Coordinates of C-alpha atoms in Angstrom, one line a residue:
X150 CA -49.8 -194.1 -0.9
X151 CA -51.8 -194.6 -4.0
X152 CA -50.7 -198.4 -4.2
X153 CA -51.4 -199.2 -0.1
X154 CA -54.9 -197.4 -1.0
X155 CA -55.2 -199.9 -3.9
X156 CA -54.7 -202.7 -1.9
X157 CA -56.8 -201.9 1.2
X158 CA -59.6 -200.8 -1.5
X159 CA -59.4 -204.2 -3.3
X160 CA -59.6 -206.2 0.0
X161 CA -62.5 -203.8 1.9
X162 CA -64.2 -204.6 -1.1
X163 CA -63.5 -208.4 -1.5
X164 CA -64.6 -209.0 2.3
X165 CA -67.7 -206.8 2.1
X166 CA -69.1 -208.4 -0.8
X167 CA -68.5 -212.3 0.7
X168 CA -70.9 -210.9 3.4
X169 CA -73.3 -210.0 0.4
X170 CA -73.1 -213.2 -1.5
X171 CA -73.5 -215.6 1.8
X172 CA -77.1 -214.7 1.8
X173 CA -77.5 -216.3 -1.8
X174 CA -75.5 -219.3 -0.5
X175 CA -72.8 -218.4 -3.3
X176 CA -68.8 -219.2 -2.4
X177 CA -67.2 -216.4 -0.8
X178 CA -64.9 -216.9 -3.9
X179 CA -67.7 -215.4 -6.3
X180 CA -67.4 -212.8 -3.9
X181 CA -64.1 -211.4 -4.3
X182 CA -64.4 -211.8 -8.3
X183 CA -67.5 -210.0 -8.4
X184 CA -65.7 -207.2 -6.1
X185 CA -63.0 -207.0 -8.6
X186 CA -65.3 -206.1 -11.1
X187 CA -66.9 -203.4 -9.4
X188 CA -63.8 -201.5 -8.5
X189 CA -62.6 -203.0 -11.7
X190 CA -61.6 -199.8 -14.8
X191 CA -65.0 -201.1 -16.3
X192 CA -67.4 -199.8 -13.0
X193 CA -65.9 -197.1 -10.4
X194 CA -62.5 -197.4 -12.1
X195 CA -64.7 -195.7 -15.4
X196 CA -65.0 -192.6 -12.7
X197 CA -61.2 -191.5 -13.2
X198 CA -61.0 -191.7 -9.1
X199 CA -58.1 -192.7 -8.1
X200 CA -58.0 -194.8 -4.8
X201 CA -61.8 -195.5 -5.1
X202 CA -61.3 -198.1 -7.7
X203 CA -58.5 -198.9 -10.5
X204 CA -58.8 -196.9 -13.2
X205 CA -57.2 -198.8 -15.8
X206 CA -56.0 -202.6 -16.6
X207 CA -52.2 -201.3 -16.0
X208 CA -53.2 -200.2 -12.3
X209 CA -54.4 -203.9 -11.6
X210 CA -51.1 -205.5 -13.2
X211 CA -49.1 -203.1 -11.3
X212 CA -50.1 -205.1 -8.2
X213 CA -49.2 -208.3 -10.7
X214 CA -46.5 -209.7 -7.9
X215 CA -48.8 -210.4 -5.4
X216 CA -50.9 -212.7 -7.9
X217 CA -47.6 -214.3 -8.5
X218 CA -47.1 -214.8 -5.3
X219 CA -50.7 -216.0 -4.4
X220 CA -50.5 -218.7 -7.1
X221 CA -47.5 -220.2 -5.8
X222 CA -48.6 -220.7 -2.2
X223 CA -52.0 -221.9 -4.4
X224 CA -49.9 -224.2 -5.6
X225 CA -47.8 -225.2 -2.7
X226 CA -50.9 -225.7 -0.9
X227 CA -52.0 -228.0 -3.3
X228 CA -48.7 -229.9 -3.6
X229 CA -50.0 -230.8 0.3
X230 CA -52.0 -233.4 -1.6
X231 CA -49.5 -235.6 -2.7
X232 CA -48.2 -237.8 0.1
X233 CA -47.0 -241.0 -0.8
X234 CA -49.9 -242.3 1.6
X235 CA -52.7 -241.0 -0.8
X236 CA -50.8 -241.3 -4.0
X237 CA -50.4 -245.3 -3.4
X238 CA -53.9 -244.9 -3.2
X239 CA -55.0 -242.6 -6.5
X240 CA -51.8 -241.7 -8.1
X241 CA -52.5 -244.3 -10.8
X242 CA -56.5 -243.1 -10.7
X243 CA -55.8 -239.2 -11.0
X244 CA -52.7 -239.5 -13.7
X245 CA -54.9 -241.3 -16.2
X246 CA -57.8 -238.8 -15.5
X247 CA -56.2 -235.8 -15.3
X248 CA -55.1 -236.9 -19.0
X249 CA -58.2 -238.2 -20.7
X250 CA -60.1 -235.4 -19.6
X251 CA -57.5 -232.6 -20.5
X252 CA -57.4 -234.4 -24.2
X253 CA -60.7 -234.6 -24.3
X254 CA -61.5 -230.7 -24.1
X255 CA -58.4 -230.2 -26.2
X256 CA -60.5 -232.2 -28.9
X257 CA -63.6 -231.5 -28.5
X258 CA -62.9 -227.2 -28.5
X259 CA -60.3 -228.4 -31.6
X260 CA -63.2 -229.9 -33.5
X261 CA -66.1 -227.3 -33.0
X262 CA -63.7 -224.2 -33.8
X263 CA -62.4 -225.8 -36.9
X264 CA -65.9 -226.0 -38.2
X265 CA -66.6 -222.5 -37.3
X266 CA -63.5 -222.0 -39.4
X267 CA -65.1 -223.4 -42.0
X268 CA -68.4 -221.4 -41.8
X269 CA -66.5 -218.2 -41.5
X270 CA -63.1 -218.5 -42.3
X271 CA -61.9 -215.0 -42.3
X272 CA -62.7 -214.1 -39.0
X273 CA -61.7 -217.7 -36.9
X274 CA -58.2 -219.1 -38.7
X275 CA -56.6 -222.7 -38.1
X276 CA -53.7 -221.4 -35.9
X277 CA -56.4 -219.9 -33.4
X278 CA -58.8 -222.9 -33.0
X279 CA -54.8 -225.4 -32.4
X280 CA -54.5 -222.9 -30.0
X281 CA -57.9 -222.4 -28.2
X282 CA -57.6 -226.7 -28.2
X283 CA -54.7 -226.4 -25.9
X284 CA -55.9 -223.4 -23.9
X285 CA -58.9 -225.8 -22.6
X286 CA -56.7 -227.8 -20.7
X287 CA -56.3 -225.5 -18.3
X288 CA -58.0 -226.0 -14.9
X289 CA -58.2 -223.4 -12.3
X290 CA -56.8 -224.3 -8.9
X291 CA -57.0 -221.5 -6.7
X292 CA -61.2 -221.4 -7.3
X293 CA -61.6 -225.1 -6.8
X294 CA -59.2 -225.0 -3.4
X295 CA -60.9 -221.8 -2.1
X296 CA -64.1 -223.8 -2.7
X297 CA -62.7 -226.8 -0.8
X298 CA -61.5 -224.8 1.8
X299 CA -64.3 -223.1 2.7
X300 CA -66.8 -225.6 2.8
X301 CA -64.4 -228.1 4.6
X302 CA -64.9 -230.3 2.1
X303 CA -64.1 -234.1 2.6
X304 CA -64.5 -237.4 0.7
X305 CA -63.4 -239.5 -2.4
X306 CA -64.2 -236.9 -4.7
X307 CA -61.8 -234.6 -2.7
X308 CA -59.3 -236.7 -2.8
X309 CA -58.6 -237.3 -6.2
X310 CA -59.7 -233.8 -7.3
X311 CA -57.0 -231.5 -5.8
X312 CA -53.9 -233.9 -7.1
X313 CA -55.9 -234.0 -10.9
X314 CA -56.0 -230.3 -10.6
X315 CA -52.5 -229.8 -9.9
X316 CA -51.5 -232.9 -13.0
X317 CA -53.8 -230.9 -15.1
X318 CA -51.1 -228.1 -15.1
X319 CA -48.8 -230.3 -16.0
X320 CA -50.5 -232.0 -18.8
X321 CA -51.8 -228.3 -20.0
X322 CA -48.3 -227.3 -20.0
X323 CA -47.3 -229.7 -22.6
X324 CA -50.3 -229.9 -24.6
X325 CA -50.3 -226.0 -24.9
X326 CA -46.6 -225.7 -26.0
X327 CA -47.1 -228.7 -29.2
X328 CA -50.5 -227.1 -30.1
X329 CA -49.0 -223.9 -29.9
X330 CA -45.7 -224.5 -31.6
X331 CA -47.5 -225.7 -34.3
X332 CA -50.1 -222.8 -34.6
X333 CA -47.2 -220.7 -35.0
X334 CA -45.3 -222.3 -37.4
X335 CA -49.2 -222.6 -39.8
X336 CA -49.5 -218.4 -39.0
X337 CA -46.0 -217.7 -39.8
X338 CA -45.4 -220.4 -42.7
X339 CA -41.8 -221.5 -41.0
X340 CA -41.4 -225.3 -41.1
X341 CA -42.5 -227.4 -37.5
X342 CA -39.4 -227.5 -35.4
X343 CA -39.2 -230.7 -33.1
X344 CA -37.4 -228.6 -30.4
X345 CA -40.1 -225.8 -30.0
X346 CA -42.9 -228.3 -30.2
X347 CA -41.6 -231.5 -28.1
X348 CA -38.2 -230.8 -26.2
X349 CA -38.8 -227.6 -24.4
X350 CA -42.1 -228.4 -23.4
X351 CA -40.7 -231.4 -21.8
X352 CA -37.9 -229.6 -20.7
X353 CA -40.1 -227.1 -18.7
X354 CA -42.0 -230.0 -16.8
X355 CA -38.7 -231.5 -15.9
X356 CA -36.9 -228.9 -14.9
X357 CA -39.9 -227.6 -12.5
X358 CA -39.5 -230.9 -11.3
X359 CA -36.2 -230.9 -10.6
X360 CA -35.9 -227.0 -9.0
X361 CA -39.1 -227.7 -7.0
X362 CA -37.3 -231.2 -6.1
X363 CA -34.0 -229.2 -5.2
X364 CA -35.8 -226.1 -3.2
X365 CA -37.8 -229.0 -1.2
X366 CA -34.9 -230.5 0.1
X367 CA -32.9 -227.6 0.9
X368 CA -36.3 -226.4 2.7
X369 CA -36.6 -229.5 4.8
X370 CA -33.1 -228.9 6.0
X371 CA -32.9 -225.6 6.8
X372 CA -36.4 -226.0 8.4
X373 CA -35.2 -228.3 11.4
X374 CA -33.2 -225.2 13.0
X375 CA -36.0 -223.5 13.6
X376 CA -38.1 -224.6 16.9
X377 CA -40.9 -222.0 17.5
X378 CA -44.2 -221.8 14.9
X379 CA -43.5 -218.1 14.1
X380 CA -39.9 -218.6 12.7
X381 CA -41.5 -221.9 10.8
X382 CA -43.8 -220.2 9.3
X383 CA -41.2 -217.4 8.1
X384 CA -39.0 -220.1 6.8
X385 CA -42.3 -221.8 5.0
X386 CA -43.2 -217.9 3.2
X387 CA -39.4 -217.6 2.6
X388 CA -39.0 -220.9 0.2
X389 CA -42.5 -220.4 -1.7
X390 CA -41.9 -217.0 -2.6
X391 CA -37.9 -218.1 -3.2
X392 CA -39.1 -220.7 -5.8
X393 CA -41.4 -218.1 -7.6
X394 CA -38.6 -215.9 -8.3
X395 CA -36.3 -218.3 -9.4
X396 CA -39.3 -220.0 -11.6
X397 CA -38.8 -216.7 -13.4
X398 CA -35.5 -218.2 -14.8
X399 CA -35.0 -218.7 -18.8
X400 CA -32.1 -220.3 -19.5
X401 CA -30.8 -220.4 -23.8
X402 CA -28.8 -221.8 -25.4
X403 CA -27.2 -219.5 -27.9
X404 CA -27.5 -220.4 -31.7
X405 CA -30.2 -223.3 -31.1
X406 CA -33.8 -223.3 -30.2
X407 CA -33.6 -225.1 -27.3
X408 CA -34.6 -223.4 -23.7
X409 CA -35.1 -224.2 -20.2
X410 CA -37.9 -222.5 -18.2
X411 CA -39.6 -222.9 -15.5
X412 CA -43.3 -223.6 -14.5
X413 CA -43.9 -221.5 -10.7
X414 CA -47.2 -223.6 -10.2
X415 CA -45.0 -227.0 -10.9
X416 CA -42.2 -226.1 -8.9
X417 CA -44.0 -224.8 -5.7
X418 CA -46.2 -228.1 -5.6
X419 CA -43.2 -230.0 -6.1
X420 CA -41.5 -228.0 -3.2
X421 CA -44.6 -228.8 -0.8
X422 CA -44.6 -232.2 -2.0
X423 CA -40.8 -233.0 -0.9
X424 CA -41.1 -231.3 2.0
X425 CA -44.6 -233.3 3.2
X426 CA -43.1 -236.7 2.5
X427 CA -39.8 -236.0 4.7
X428 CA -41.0 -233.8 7.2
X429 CA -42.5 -235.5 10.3
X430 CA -44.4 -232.4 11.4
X431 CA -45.3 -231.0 7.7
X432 CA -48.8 -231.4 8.3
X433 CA -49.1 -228.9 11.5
X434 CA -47.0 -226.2 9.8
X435 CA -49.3 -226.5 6.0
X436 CA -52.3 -226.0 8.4
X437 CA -50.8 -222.8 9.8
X438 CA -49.4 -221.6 6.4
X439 CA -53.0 -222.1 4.8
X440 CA -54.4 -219.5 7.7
X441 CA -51.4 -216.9 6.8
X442 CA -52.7 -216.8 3.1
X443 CA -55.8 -216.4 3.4
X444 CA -55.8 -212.5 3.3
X445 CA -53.1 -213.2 0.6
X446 CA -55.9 -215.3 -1.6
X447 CA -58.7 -212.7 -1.0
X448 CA -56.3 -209.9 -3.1
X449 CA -55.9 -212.9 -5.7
X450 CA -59.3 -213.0 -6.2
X451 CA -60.5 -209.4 -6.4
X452 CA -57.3 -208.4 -8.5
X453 CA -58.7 -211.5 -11.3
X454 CA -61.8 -210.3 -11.3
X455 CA -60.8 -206.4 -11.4
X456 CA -58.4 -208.0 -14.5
X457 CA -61.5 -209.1 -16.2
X458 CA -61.9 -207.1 -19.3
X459 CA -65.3 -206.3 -20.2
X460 CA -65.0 -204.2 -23.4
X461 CA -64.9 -207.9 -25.1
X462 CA -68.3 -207.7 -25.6
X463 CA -68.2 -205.6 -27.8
X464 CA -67.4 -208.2 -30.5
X465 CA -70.1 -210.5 -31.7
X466 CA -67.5 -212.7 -33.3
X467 CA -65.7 -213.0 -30.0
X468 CA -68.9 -213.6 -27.8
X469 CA -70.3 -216.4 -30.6
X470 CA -66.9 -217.9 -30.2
X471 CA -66.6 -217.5 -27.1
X472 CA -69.7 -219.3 -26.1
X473 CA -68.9 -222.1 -28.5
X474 CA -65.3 -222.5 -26.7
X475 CA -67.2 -222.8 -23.0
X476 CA -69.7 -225.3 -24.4
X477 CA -67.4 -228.2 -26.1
X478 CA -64.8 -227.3 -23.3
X479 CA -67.2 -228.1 -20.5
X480 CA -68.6 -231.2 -22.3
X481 CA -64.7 -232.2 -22.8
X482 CA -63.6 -231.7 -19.2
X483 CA -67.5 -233.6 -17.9
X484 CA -67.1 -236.6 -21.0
X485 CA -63.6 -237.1 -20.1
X486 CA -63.9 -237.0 -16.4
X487 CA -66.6 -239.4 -16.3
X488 CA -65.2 -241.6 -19.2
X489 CA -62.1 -242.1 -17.7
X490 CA -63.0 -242.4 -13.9
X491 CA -65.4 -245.2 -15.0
X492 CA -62.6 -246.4 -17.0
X493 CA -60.2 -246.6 -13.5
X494 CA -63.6 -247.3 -11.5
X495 CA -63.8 -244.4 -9.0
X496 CA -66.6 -244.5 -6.3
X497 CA -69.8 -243.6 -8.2
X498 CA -70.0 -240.0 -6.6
X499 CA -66.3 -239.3 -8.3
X500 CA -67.9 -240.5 -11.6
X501 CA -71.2 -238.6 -11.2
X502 CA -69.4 -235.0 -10.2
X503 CA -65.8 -234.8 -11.0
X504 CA -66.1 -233.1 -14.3
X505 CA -68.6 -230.5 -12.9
X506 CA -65.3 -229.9 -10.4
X507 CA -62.9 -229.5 -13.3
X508 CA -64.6 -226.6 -15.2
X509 CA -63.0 -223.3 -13.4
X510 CA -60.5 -221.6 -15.3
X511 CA -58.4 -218.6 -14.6
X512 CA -54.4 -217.8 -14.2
X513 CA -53.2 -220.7 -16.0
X514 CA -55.3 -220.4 -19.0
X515 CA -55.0 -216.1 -18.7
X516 CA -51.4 -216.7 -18.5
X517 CA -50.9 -218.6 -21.7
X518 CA -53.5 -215.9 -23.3
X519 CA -50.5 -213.6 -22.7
X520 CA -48.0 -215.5 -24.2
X521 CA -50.2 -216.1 -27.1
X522 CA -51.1 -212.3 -27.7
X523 CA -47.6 -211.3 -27.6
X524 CA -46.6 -214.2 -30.4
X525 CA -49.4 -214.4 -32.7
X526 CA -50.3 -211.0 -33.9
X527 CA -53.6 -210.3 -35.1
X528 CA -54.5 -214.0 -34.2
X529 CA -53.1 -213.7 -31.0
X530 CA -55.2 -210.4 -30.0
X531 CA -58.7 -212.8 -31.1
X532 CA -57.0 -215.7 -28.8
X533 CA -56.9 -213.4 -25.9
X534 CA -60.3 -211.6 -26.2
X535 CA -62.1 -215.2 -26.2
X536 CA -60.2 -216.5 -23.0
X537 CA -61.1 -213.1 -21.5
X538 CA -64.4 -213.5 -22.3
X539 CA -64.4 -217.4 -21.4
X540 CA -62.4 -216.8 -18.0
X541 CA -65.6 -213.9 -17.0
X542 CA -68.2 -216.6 -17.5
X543 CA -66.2 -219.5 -15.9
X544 CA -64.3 -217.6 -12.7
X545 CA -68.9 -216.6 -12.2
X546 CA -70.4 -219.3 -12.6
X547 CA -67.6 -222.2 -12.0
X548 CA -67.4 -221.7 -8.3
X549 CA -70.4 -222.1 -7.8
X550 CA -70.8 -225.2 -9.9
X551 CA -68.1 -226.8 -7.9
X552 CA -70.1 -225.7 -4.5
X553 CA -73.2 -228.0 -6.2
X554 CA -71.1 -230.8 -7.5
X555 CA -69.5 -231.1 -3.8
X556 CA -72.9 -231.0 -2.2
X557 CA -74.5 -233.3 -3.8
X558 CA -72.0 -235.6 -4.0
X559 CA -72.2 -235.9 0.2
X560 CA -68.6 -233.8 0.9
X561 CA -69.8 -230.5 2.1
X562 CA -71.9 -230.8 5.5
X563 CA -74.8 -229.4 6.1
X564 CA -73.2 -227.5 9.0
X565 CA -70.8 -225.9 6.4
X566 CA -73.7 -224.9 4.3
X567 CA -75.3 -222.8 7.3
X568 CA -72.8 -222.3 9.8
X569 CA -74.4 -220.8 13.1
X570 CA -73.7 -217.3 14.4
X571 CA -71.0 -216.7 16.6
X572 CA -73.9 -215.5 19.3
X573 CA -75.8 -218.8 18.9
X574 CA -72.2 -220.4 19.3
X575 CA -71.9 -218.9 22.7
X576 CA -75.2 -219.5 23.7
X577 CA -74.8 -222.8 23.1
X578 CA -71.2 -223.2 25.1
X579 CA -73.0 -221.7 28.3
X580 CA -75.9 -223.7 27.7

């Protein structure tokens, strides 16, 4: 009972407070986040009330599965971007962005904590600005998509934003496992292994290529059996929340470092991909599969901002750093964005706006936080409480941003911005 409250709680809340934020013309994404917080262990949570709000951080990652699950239809959603049409188009265009830009955060956050390490050496260590470096790759997909979504959102800038978003992972992925490697092997004094730092990160990418590759084609097959849009759609929910779970797969090899694992937000967009290039009639069933979630997204939403830990304010070390880590990030992701789509010579509005678009960050980066706490000790627990504090400011404020960046850059209409009442659309049909 206490969990079905939980959930109806989180979305009454998330729904109620979209209605609150239209007013302001904020995303309906802000929204949610913002209701997280409230009901969050930090606001009515505090009250010990069960039911009324979660009253700790292990209530909200109780309800961790349907995040999981949320992320991979995210990502299969996303994965709808990558038809051999379009990529012909800006595969070339979005591979070399989605790069430069990633790098150039990585650099840019790599640089500026290394001279805070300098100034105060016993609090920020080398090992935790490698790390915070790689962290800043990360972009997040569900806000930016949400964004899109809403606001109907259509043009150049569009178009080579949602398949950067989804190569950013990628890219991340790789970046974040040499950085990482090596961070660990500077905290712990063990030598730099090639296999921890450069095979297994590769390893991961390709194998999530291969099982999403795999699951795609299976899907496509089993899909033409099924004639009415009901059993579709089951068969569509069936295969993204099958290649979650088997995402989850680690495979070792015993006596040698090497591994193979899976990345759930590669291998879903990888599934979608497969299955929109061979399927003639992929594009009505996406369209009906993008309704179902959208309750689905809404709990994603609320849950990450109820996730949100506040008590890292607390530390004036963190918040400084903190602070610093969202500055030279953003000026990576915006310097590298426009750099590089000059570079490939995008339309001017892609140049202008792109890297605005790039700067959300959420379960990506929260999820290699994790990974990092749980490896690096006392490092790892200073890691963790900056990304907490960055994701807060970011998951606020970056919606929003992207809302902006698409507006002025011509790919929201103005009808989307003020969308008339459902009594004025009546009038108007009778009229």
């Amino acid at each position: 009972m206490e969990t079905l409250l939980s959930i109806s709680v989180a979305m009454f809340a998330g729904l109620m407070m979209s209605r609150v934020v239209k007013p302001l013309k904020l995303p309906a994404v802000t929204g949610y986040l913002i209701a997280g917080l409230l009901i969050g262990p930090f606001v009515l949570g505090a009250l010990g009330m069960d039911g009324l709000g979660f009253t700790s951080l292990k209530k909200v990652e109780g309800l961790k599965i349907i995040s999981e699950v949320a992320l991979g239809f995210i990502a299969f959603d996303i994965g709808n971007e990558f038809r051999l049409s379009q990529l012909k188009a800006i595969g070339k265009k979005a591979t070399v962005i989605a790069v430069i830009q990633a790098l150039s955060a990585t650099v840019l956050v790599d640089c500026s904590i290394l001279i805070l390490h300098l100034l105060m050496p016993d609090k920020i260590t080398v090992p935790v600005a490698l790390t915070l470096g790689a962290v800043a790759t990360a972009t997040a997909p569900a806000a930016t998509l949400m964004v899109v979504n809403q606001y109907k959102a259509k043009g150049p800038l569009v178009d080579i934003l949602l398949p950067i978003v989804a190569l950013d992972d990628a890219v991340g992925l790789i970046v974040f496992a040499v950085s990482f490697g090596i961070a660990k092997s500077l905290s712990s004094g063990v030598a730099i292994s090639i296999i921890s730092v450069f095979i297994n990160p590769m390893l991961e990418v390709v194998g999530s290529f291969a099982l999403g590759t795999i699951l795609g084609l299976i899907y496509t097959f089993v899909e033409k059996f099924f004639h009415s849009r009901s059993k579709r759609l089951s068969v569509a929910i069936t295969f993204v929340i099958l290649a979650v779970a088997l995402s989850k797969l680690e495979m070792r090899f015993p006596g040698s470092e090497l591994e193979i694992g899976f990345s759930p937000l590669l291998v879903c967009m990888m599934l979608a991909t497969i299955f929109c290039n061979i399927c003639p009639s992929s594009e009505e069933l996406m369209a009906k599969t993008e309704r179902w979630t959208a309750p689905l997204f809404i709990l994603f939403f609320v849950l990450s901002g109820a996730e949100l830990d506040l008590s890292v304010f607390k530390s004036g070390a963190v918040v400084l750093v903190g602070v610093v880590y969202i500055i030279f990030r953003s000026a990576g992701k915006i310097l590298g964005a426009t750099f590089s789509s000059k570079l490939m010579k995008c339309e001017p509005t892609v140049q202008k706006y792109l890297g605005i678009t790039l700067l959300p960050q959420a379960g990506v980066a929260l999820g290699m936080s994790i990974q990092v706490a749980a490896e690096l000790g006392q490092e790892g627990a200073i890691i963790r409480s900056i990304i907490l504090f960055s994701v807060l400011i970011y998951e606020l404020v970056g919606p929003l941003l992207t809302k902006i960046a698409l507006t002025k850059a011509g790919e929201i209409s103005p009808k989307e911005l003020n969308p008339p009442h459902p009594e004025q659309k009546r009038y108007r049909s009778k009229a």
